Amino acid sequence: MIVQAPENPSRRGRRSPTMGGMPLNDMPWWRWRSNVRSALHMLSDPVFQRDVWLAGADGYGDVTDAVYRLVEDTWLDNWSAEKYVGTIFRDSQEAALVDTAVLRVLRIMHQVGPDAQVSAYLDNPAWPEAVRAARDAHVRMAAADGEDPDTPPRTLEVLRIMTRSA
């Protein structure tokens, strides 16, 4: 008789279903990856920022929420994303792009303050550069996860459901 161990989806080498095209559990810390990707997605989309954040639409948080989602679990405000290659990030190039985005966004956040109005971020002269850096990181991560980087960002509730249900 052959006894099989129950499948552990967090083990490397096993592929689980997808979350909106993104393979679940192929990265050990995929929930953290999902939060980083969500933040970068919102930070990289000027149309979203205008139509959602600037307009005050519900369900997506604001710029500060995105920044905290970017650095909250990862502590990317204290150390390099390189530390997480193989757990959150797939390779050093992905980590370097994330580091660049984090540094540019945090520099602006420290200038305007964490409780600043959305317009203070969007009107900052360095904001377009931060958006470009976030876009580069977002596109790289989305492509690596098999997801279209140009789909609109998901609401925070959808993100919670997706990361909770897997």
mmCIF file of C-alpha atoms in Angstrom:
data_model
loop_
_atom_site.group_PDB
_atom_site.id
_atom_site.type_symbol
_atom_site.label_atom_id
_atom_site.label_comp_id
_atom_site.label_asym_id
_atom_site.label_seq_id
_atom_site.Cartn_x
_atom_site.Cartn_y
_atom_site.Cartn_z
ATOM 1 C CA MET A 1 0.000 0.000 0.000
ATOM 2 C CA ILE A 2 1.272 3.468 -0.922
ATOM 3 C CA VAL A 3 0.488 6.299 1.450
ATOM 4 C CA GLN A 4 0.642 9.786 -0.010
ATOM 5 C CA ALA A 5 1.262 12.832 2.094
ATOM 6 C CA PRO A 6 -1.346 15.552 1.758
ATOM 7 C CA GLU A 7 -0.447 18.171 -0.794
ATOM 8 C CA ASN A 8 1.177 21.222 0.688
ATOM 9 C CA PRO A 9 0.606 24.098 -1.763
ATOM 10 C CA SER A 10 3.300 26.257 -0.153
ATOM 11 C CA ARG A 11 6.064 23.849 -1.154
ATOM 12 C CA ARG A 12 8.203 24.795 -4.094
ATOM 13 C CA GLY A 13 7.573 22.987 -7.334
ATOM 14 C CA ARG A 14 3.829 22.689 -6.880
ATOM 15 C CA ARG A 15 1.533 24.965 -8.842
ATOM 16 C CA SER A 16 -1.838 25.805 -7.468
ATOM 17 C CA PRO A 17 -4.731 27.547 -9.214
ATOM 18 C CA THR A 18 -4.397 31.133 -10.305
ATOM 19 C CA MET A 19 -5.579 34.354 -8.717
ATOM 20 C CA GLY A 20 -6.676 36.499 -11.601
ATOM 21 C CA GLY A 21 -3.994 34.897 -13.744
ATOM 22 C CA MET A 22 -1.311 35.084 -11.047
ATOM 23 C CA PRO A 23 -0.113 31.630 -9.974
ATOM 24 C CA LEU A 24 -0.876 31.109 -6.313
ATOM 25 C CA ASN A 25 1.673 29.726 -3.929
ATOM 26 C CA ASP A 26 4.512 29.479 -6.432
ATOM 27 C CA MET A 27 6.291 32.090 -4.320
ATOM 28 C CA PRO A 28 6.549 31.197 -0.626
ATOM 29 C CA TRP A 29 5.345 34.628 0.515
ATOM 30 C CA TRP A 30 2.785 35.183 -2.253
ATOM 31 C CA ARG A 31 0.394 37.097 0.023
ATOM 32 C CA TRP A 32 3.097 39.703 0.643
ATOM 33 C CA ARG A 33 3.830 39.698 -3.092
ATOM 34 C CA SER A 34 0.136 40.336 -3.757
ATOM 35 C CA ASN A 35 0.129 43.357 -1.449
ATOM 36 C CA VAL A 36 3.303 44.780 -2.979
ATOM 37 C CA ARG A 37 1.909 44.244 -6.479
ATOM 38 C CA SER A 38 -1.396 45.882 -5.553
ATOM 39 C CA ALA A 39 0.390 48.945 -4.180
ATOM 40 C CA LEU A 40 2.720 49.230 -7.167
ATOM 41 C CA HIS A 41 -0.248 48.828 -9.507
ATOM 42 C CA MET A 42 -2.074 51.775 -7.937
ATOM 43 C CA LEU A 43 1.072 53.881 -7.650
ATOM 44 C CA SER A 44 1.900 53.264 -11.309
ATOM 45 C CA ASP A 45 -1.403 54.285 -12.883
ATOM 46 C CA PRO A 46 -1.985 58.055 -13.291
ATOM 47 C CA VAL A 47 -5.501 57.539 -14.694
ATOM 48 C CA PHE A 48 -6.445 55.458 -11.649
ATOM 49 C CA GLN A 49 -4.919 58.104 -9.359
ATOM 50 C CA ARG A 50 -6.972 60.861 -10.988
ATOM 51 C CA ASP A 51 -10.240 58.922 -11.323
ATOM 52 C CA VAL A 52 -10.122 57.118 -7.978
ATOM 53 C CA TRP A 53 -7.775 58.739 -5.468
ATOM 54 C CA LEU A 54 -8.211 62.358 -6.496
ATOM 55 C CA ALA A 55 -11.963 61.865 -6.933
ATOM 56 C CA GLY A 56 -12.180 60.257 -3.473
ATOM 57 C CA ALA A 57 -13.755 57.012 -4.690
ATOM 58 C CA ASP A 58 -14.282 54.338 -2.048
ATOM 59 C CA GLY A 59 -12.771 50.886 -1.959
ATOM 60 C CA TYR A 60 -9.148 51.532 -2.913
ATOM 61 C CA GLY A 61 -7.685 53.437 -0.013
ATOM 62 C CA ASP A 62 -5.469 56.420 -0.745
ATOM 63 C CA VAL A 63 -1.824 57.037 -1.567
ATOM 64 C CA THR A 64 -0.741 56.520 2.040
ATOM 65 C CA ASP A 65 -2.578 53.179 2.167
ATOM 66 C CA ALA A 66 -0.735 52.066 -0.968
ATOM 67 C CA VAL A 67 2.620 53.117 0.461
ATOM 68 C CA TYR A 68 1.965 51.227 3.683
ATOM 69 C CA ARG A 69 0.865 48.162 1.733
ATOM 70 C CA LEU A 70 4.129 48.404 -0.197
ATOM 71 C CA VAL A 71 6.348 48.443 2.908
ATOM 72 C CA GLU A 72 4.188 47.161 5.794
ATOM 73 C CA ASP A 73 5.012 43.443 5.925
ATOM 74 C CA THR A 74 8.220 43.649 3.925
ATOM 75 C CA TRP A 75 9.973 46.486 5.732
ATOM 76 C CA LEU A 76 11.194 47.694 2.353
ATOM 77 C CA ASP A 77 11.514 51.096 3.975
ATOM 78 C CA ASN A 78 14.337 49.622 6.090
ATOM 79 C CA TRP A 79 16.142 47.215 3.764
ATOM 80 C CA SER A 80 16.500 46.148 0.173
ATOM 81 C CA ALA A 81 14.038 43.976 -1.720
ATOM 82 C CA GLU A 82 17.065 41.852 -2.599
ATOM 83 C CA LYS A 83 16.605 40.284 0.849
ATOM 84 C CA TYR A 84 13.380 38.713 -0.460
ATOM 85 C CA VAL A 85 14.572 37.259 -3.764
ATOM 86 C CA GLY A 86 13.109 33.764 -3.919
ATOM 87 C CA THR A 87 10.369 34.476 -1.384
ATOM 88 C CA ILE A 88 8.528 37.604 -2.575
ATOM 89 C CA PHE A 89 10.531 38.570 -5.631
ATOM 90 C CA ARG A 90 11.536 36.231 -8.414
ATOM 91 C CA ASP A 91 14.969 37.660 -9.189
ATOM 92 C CA SER A 92 17.407 40.486 -8.531
ATOM 93 C CA GLN A 93 16.120 42.590 -11.422
ATOM 94 C CA GLU A 94 12.578 42.507 -10.028
ATOM 95 C CA ALA A 95 13.943 43.404 -6.573
ATOM 96 C CA ALA A 96 15.999 46.295 -7.964
ATOM 97 C CA LEU A 97 12.955 47.754 -9.736
ATOM 98 C CA VAL A 98 10.916 47.507 -6.526
ATOM 99 C CA ASP A 99 13.713 49.165 -4.522
ATOM 100 C CA THR A 100 13.798 52.076 -6.968
ATOM 101 C CA ALA A 101 10.031 52.535 -6.756
ATOM 102 C CA VAL A 102 9.992 52.309 -2.953
ATOM 103 C CA LEU A 103 12.763 54.888 -2.575
ATOM 104 C CA ARG A 104 11.132 57.368 -4.934
ATOM 105 C CA VAL A 105 7.689 57.049 -3.369
ATOM 106 C CA LEU A 106 9.001 57.222 0.206
ATOM 107 C CA ARG A 107 11.068 60.319 -0.593
ATOM 108 C CA ILE A 108 7.875 62.100 -1.655
ATOM 109 C CA MET A 109 5.919 60.766 1.313
ATOM 110 C CA HIS A 110 8.556 62.161 3.671
ATOM 111 C CA GLN A 111 8.413 65.525 1.900
ATOM 112 C CA VAL A 112 4.624 65.930 1.922
ATOM 113 C CA GLY A 113 3.833 63.909 5.056
ATOM 114 C CA PRO A 114 1.877 60.666 5.417
ATOM 115 C CA ASP A 115 -1.427 62.443 6.043
ATOM 116 C CA ALA A 116 -1.158 64.804 3.076
ATOM 117 C CA GLN A 117 -3.943 65.196 0.571
ATOM 118 C CA VAL A 118 -3.698 63.105 -2.596
ATOM 119 C CA SER A 119 -3.053 66.270 -4.598
ATOM 120 C CA ALA A 120 0.129 66.944 -2.561
ATOM 121 C CA TYR A 121 1.581 63.694 -3.892
ATOM 122 C CA LEU A 122 0.313 64.098 -7.447
ATOM 123 C CA ASP A 123 1.496 67.728 -7.661
ATOM 124 C CA ASN A 124 4.961 66.952 -6.330
ATOM 125 C CA PRO A 125 7.536 67.562 -9.088
ATOM 126 C CA ALA A 126 9.105 64.134 -8.441
ATOM 127 C CA TRP A 127 5.766 62.278 -8.693
ATOM 128 C CA PRO A 128 6.001 61.415 -12.429
ATOM 129 C CA GLU A 129 9.402 59.824 -11.786
ATOM 130 C CA ALA A 130 7.952 57.797 -8.881
ATOM 131 C CA VAL A 131 5.025 56.710 -11.079
ATOM 132 C CA ARG A 132 7.456 55.562 -13.800
ATOM 133 C CA ALA A 133 9.505 53.585 -11.294
ATOM 134 C CA ALA A 134 6.360 51.965 -9.870
ATOM 135 C CA ARG A 135 5.207 51.196 -13.402
ATOM 136 C CA ASP A 136 8.502 49.495 -14.277
ATOM 137 C CA ALA A 137 8.292 47.307 -11.164
ATOM 138 C CA HIS A 138 4.576 46.602 -11.646
ATOM 139 C CA VAL A 139 4.983 45.587 -15.300
ATOM 140 C CA ARG A 140 7.902 43.284 -14.494
ATOM 141 C CA MET A 141 6.053 41.583 -11.618
ATOM 142 C CA ALA A 142 2.753 41.292 -13.506
ATOM 143 C CA ALA A 143 4.477 39.752 -16.529
ATOM 144 C CA ALA A 144 6.339 37.286 -14.301
ATOM 145 C CA ASP A 145 3.005 36.291 -12.759
ATOM 146 C CA GLY A 146 1.287 35.894 -16.127
ATOM 147 C CA GLU A 147 -1.031 38.841 -15.579
ATOM 148 C CA ASP A 148 -1.868 41.793 -17.829
ATOM 149 C CA PRO A 149 -0.306 44.903 -16.234
ATOM 150 C CA ASP A 150 -2.851 47.173 -17.894
ATOM 151 C CA THR A 151 -5.975 45.823 -16.203
ATOM 152 C CA PRO A 152 -7.416 48.291 -13.680
ATOM 153 C CA PRO A 153 -6.319 47.865 -10.050
ATOM 154 C CA ARG A 154 -8.533 45.696 -7.859
ATOM 155 C CA THR A 155 -10.334 47.060 -4.821
ATOM 156 C CA LEU A 156 -8.838 46.382 -1.415
ATOM 157 C CA GLU A 157 -11.794 44.135 -0.602
ATOM 158 C CA VAL A 158 -11.126 41.996 -3.681
ATOM 159 C CA LEU A 159 -7.448 41.814 -2.673
ATOM 160 C CA ARG A 160 -8.454 40.686 0.833
ATOM 161 C CA ILE A 161 -10.782 38.018 -0.537
ATOM 162 C CA MET A 162 -8.215 36.731 -3.006
ATOM 163 C CA THR A 163 -5.420 36.486 -0.459
ATOM 164 C CA ARG A 164 -7.692 34.985 2.184
ATOM 165 C CA SER A 165 -9.309 32.347 -0.019
ATOM 166 C CA ALA A 166 -6.241 30.604 -1.347
#
